[in-house]
Amino acid sequence: MTDPKQDPEDELAGTEQPFVEHLLELRNRLMKAGLAVIVVGIALAVYPGPSQLYDWLAAPLMAHMPKDAKMVAIGVVSPFMVPMQILLMTAFMIALPIVLYQAWAFVAPGLYAHEKRMVLPLVVSSTVLFFTGVAMCYFVVFGKVFAFIQQFAPQSITPMPDAEAYLSFVLTMFLIFGLAFEVPVAVVVLARIGVVSIEQLKSFRGYFMVASTVIAAFVTPSDLVSMLALMFPMWLLYEVGIHAAALFIQRTKAPEDETETASS
């Protein structure tokens, strides 16, 4: 048997598939991923239901609203469409591990062993980091932001937020914090493909701190708490990314790279 380390070009020998088989495999994987989202969506529609999901999403805002205050739905179909959008979003997020597994199962047969060692940890870590950013936004940032806004609301103004506007705000903030928490993954990928070196990443610390401060000031609401809640994790995650990149590069070397390192 040929050793893949001795002959890396033959590592995938015999795994080629006709184009039509690739399309059929892709279709099957997409159907399984879509079915997972549908099943989770049906389960959520039964319990707790779309209306309850939206109430949970609106809880951080309603906790700082005047007593008996409610949101308004300006659009004719908004009372139906907004909860359904929340239902679909929640179903996709819950089923995301299955969706990512189907994507991994589709591309894995065409990857070398060292590429598999590289892709799978990145997929898992990026998913965990994204959900961590979303959770921090919901459980920490929203409460502080809405409390700050209500402190500056004049007594002559009765707050009646629009349900669709609130949904848009929430999704935007989720996306901002979720992507911000992907900093270590971006650092690892850039270092692994050779765009920057570990030494360059260390020398860029000051520039990154300035850039992340500017980004946090522009993309978050105009309060100090949400800005710091985004800025400081980005600083910390950049440092985590530097250390993870050094370890990741060592663990995911191609066989030919390992041979060259051993011979030098």
Coordinates of C-alpha atoms in Angstrom, one line a residue:
M1 CA 0.0 0.0 0.0
T2 CA 1.3 3.4 -0.9
D3 CA 2.0 5.7 2.0
P4 CA 0.2 9.1 1.5
K5 CA 3.1 10.9 3.2
Q6 CA 5.5 9.4 0.7
D7 CA 3.2 10.0 -2.3
P8 CA 0.7 12.8 -1.5
E9 CA -0.5 13.0 -5.0
D10 CA -2.0 9.6 -4.8
E11 CA -3.9 10.3 -1.5
L12 CA -7.2 10.8 -3.4
A13 CA -6.6 8.1 -6.0
G14 CA -9.8 6.3 -6.9
T15 CA -12.1 8.8 -5.3
E16 CA -13.0 10.8 -8.4
Q17 CA -16.7 10.8 -9.3
P18 CA -18.5 11.7 -12.5
F19 CA -20.0 15.2 -12.7
V20 CA -23.6 13.8 -12.6
E21 CA -22.9 11.9 -9.4
H22 CA -21.6 15.1 -7.8
L23 CA -24.8 16.8 -8.7
L24 CA -26.9 14.0 -7.3
E25 CA -24.8 14.0 -4.1
L26 CA -25.2 17.8 -3.8
R27 CA -29.0 17.5 -4.3
N28 CA -29.2 14.8 -1.6
R29 CA -27.2 16.8 0.8
L30 CA -29.3 20.0 0.2
M31 CA -32.5 18.0 0.6
K32 CA -31.3 16.6 3.9
A33 CA -30.3 20.0 5.1
G34 CA -33.6 21.5 4.0
L35 CA -35.5 18.7 5.6
A36 CA -33.7 19.3 8.9
V37 CA -34.7 23.0 8.9
I38 CA -38.3 22.1 8.0
V39 CA -38.6 19.5 10.8
V40 CA -37.2 21.9 13.4
G41 CA -39.6 24.6 12.0
I42 CA -42.6 22.4 12.4
A43 CA -41.6 21.4 15.9
L44 CA -41.1 25.1 16.8
A45 CA -44.5 25.9 15.3
V46 CA -46.1 23.4 17.6
Y47 CA -44.2 24.5 20.6
P48 CA -43.6 27.2 21.7
G49 CA -45.1 28.7 18.5
P50 CA -44.1 31.7 16.4
S51 CA -45.8 34.3 18.7
Q52 CA -44.0 33.0 21.8
L53 CA -40.7 33.1 19.9
Y54 CA -41.2 36.7 19.0
D55 CA -42.1 37.5 22.6
W56 CA -38.8 36.0 23.8
L57 CA -36.9 38.0 21.2
A58 CA -38.7 41.2 22.3
A59 CA -38.2 40.5 26.0
P60 CA -35.0 42.6 26.4
L61 CA -36.8 45.6 25.0
M62 CA -40.2 45.1 26.7
A63 CA -38.4 44.9 30.1
H64 CA -37.4 48.5 29.7
M65 CA -40.7 49.8 28.2
P66 CA -43.4 51.5 30.3
K67 CA -45.9 49.1 31.9
D68 CA -48.6 47.8 29.6
A69 CA -46.7 49.2 26.6
K70 CA -46.7 47.1 23.4
M71 CA -45.2 47.2 20.0
V72 CA -47.1 48.2 16.9
A73 CA -47.4 46.4 13.5
I74 CA -47.8 49.0 10.8
G75 CA -48.0 46.6 7.8
V76 CA -51.2 44.8 7.1
V77 CA -49.6 41.3 7.2
S78 CA -46.9 42.2 9.8
P79 CA -48.6 40.4 12.7
F80 CA -48.3 37.2 10.7
M81 CA -45.1 37.7 8.7
V82 CA -42.8 38.9 11.6
P83 CA -43.4 35.9 13.8
M84 CA -43.0 33.6 10.8
Q85 CA -39.6 35.2 10.0
I86 CA -38.5 34.6 13.6
L87 CA -39.7 31.0 13.3
L88 CA -37.7 30.4 10.1
M89 CA -34.6 32.1 11.5
T90 CA -34.7 30.1 14.8
A91 CA -35.3 26.8 12.9
F92 CA -32.3 27.5 10.7
M93 CA -30.0 28.3 13.6
I94 CA -31.1 25.2 15.6
A95 CA -30.6 23.0 12.5
L96 CA -27.3 24.7 11.6
P97 CA -25.1 21.9 12.9
I98 CA -26.9 19.4 10.6
V99 CA -26.7 21.8 7.7
L100 CA -22.9 22.3 8.2
Y101 CA -22.5 18.5 8.6
Q102 CA -24.2 18.0 5.2
A103 CA -21.9 20.6 3.7
W104 CA -18.9 18.9 5.3
A105 CA -20.0 15.4 4.1
F106 CA -20.2 16.7 0.5
V107 CA -16.8 18.3 0.3
A108 CA -14.8 15.9 2.6
P109 CA -14.3 13.1 0.0
G110 CA -12.4 15.5 -2.2
L111 CA -10.0 16.8 0.5
Y112 CA -6.6 15.5 1.4
A113 CA -6.0 14.3 5.0
H114 CA -4.3 17.5 6.0
E115 CA -7.1 19.6 4.4
K116 CA -9.7 17.7 6.5
R117 CA -7.7 18.5 9.6
M118 CA -7.9 22.1 8.6
V119 CA -11.5 22.5 7.4
L120 CA -13.4 20.7 10.1
P121 CA -12.0 22.6 13.1
L122 CA -12.6 25.9 11.3
V123 CA -16.3 25.0 10.6
V124 CA -16.9 24.0 14.2
S125 CA -15.1 26.9 15.8
S126 CA -16.7 29.5 13.5
T127 CA -20.2 28.1 14.3
V128 CA -19.5 28.2 18.1
L129 CA -18.0 31.7 17.9
F130 CA -20.9 33.0 15.9
F131 CA -23.5 31.7 18.4
T132 CA -21.4 33.0 21.3
G133 CA -21.5 36.5 19.7
V134 CA -25.3 36.3 19.2
A135 CA -25.8 35.1 22.8
M136 CA -23.7 37.9 24.2
C137 CA -25.7 40.4 22.1
Y138 CA -29.0 39.1 23.4
F139 CA -28.2 38.5 27.1
V140 CA -25.8 41.3 27.8
V141 CA -25.9 44.1 25.2
F142 CA -29.6 44.5 24.5
G143 CA -30.5 45.1 28.1
K144 CA -27.9 47.8 28.5
V145 CA -28.8 49.4 25.1
F146 CA -32.5 49.6 25.8
A147 CA -32.0 50.9 29.3
F148 CA -29.8 53.6 28.0
I149 CA -32.3 54.6 25.3
Q150 CA -35.2 54.8 27.8
Q151 CA -33.2 57.1 30.1
F152 CA -33.0 59.7 27.4
A153 CA -36.7 59.4 26.2
P154 CA -38.6 62.6 27.0
Q155 CA -41.8 62.2 29.1
S156 CA -43.8 63.7 26.3
I157 CA -42.9 60.7 24.0
T158 CA -44.7 57.4 24.3
P159 CA -42.5 54.7 22.9
M160 CA -44.3 52.4 20.5
P161 CA -41.6 50.5 18.5
D162 CA -42.6 48.9 15.2
A163 CA -42.3 45.1 15.2
E164 CA -40.6 45.0 11.8
A165 CA -38.2 47.7 12.7
Y166 CA -37.3 45.9 15.9
L167 CA -36.8 42.6 14.0
S168 CA -34.5 44.4 11.6
F169 CA -32.5 46.0 14.4
V170 CA -32.1 42.7 16.3
L171 CA -31.0 40.7 13.2
T172 CA -28.5 43.5 12.3
M173 CA -27.0 43.4 15.8
F174 CA -26.9 39.6 15.8
L175 CA -25.0 39.7 12.6
I176 CA -22.6 42.4 13.8
F177 CA -21.7 40.6 17.0
G178 CA -21.7 37.1 15.3
L179 CA -19.2 38.3 12.7
A180 CA -17.1 40.2 15.2
F181 CA -16.6 37.0 17.1
E182 CA -15.2 35.4 14.0
V183 CA -11.9 37.3 14.4
P184 CA -9.9 34.3 15.5
V185 CA -11.1 32.3 12.5
A186 CA -10.1 35.1 10.1
V187 CA -6.7 35.4 11.7
V188 CA -6.1 31.7 11.5
V189 CA -7.2 31.5 7.9
L190 CA -5.0 34.4 6.8
A191 CA -2.0 33.0 8.6
R192 CA -2.6 29.5 7.3
I193 CA -2.8 30.5 3.6
G194 CA 0.3 32.6 3.9
V195 CA -1.2 36.1 3.6
V196 CA 0.4 37.2 6.8
S197 CA 2.9 35.6 9.2
I198 CA 2.6 35.2 12.9
E199 CA 5.2 37.9 13.5
Q200 CA 3.3 40.3 11.3
L201 CA 0.1 39.5 13.2
K202 CA 1.8 40.4 16.4
S203 CA 3.1 43.7 14.9
F204 CA -0.4 44.6 13.7
R205 CA -1.9 44.6 17.3
G206 CA -1.9 48.3 17.6
Y207 CA -3.5 48.9 14.2
F208 CA -6.2 46.2 14.9
M209 CA -7.0 47.9 18.3
V210 CA -7.6 51.2 16.6
A211 CA -9.5 49.7 13.7
S212 CA -11.8 47.6 16.0
T213 CA -12.5 50.7 18.1
V214 CA -13.6 52.7 15.0
I215 CA -15.7 49.8 13.8
A216 CA -17.4 49.3 17.2
A217 CA -18.1 53.1 17.4
F218 CA -19.8 53.1 14.0
V219 CA -21.8 49.8 13.9
T220 CA -23.2 49.8 17.5
P221 CA -25.9 52.1 18.9
S222 CA -24.7 55.3 20.4
D223 CA -24.0 54.0 23.9
L224 CA -20.7 53.2 25.6
V225 CA -21.7 49.8 26.9
S226 CA -22.5 48.2 23.5
M227 CA -19.3 49.8 22.0
L228 CA -17.1 48.3 24.8
A229 CA -19.0 45.0 24.6
L230 CA -17.9 44.7 21.0
M231 CA -14.5 46.3 21.2
F232 CA -12.9 44.4 24.1
P233 CA -13.9 40.9 22.9
M234 CA -12.5 41.7 19.5
W235 CA -9.2 42.7 21.1
L236 CA -9.2 39.5 23.2
L237 CA -10.2 37.3 20.2
Y238 CA -7.4 38.7 18.1
E239 CA -4.9 37.5 20.7
V240 CA -6.6 34.1 20.8
G241 CA -6.4 34.0 17.0
I242 CA -2.6 34.6 17.0
H243 CA -1.9 31.8 19.4
A244 CA -4.4 29.5 17.6
A245 CA -2.9 30.3 14.2
A246 CA 0.6 29.1 15.4
L247 CA -0.8 25.9 16.7
F248 CA -3.1 25.4 13.7
I249 CA -0.3 25.9 11.1
Q250 CA 1.8 23.2 12.9
R251 CA -1.1 20.7 13.1
T252 CA -2.3 21.1 9.5
K253 CA 0.9 20.9 7.4
A254 CA 0.7 19.1 4.1
P255 CA 2.8 15.9 3.9
E256 CA 5.3 17.5 1.6
D257 CA 5.8 20.4 4.0
E258 CA 6.4 17.9 6.9
T259 CA 9.0 16.1 4.7
E260 CA 10.8 19.4 3.9
T261 CA 10.8 20.4 7.6
A262 CA 12.2 17.0 8.6
S263 CA 14.9 17.1 6.0
S264 CA 16.0 20.6 6.7

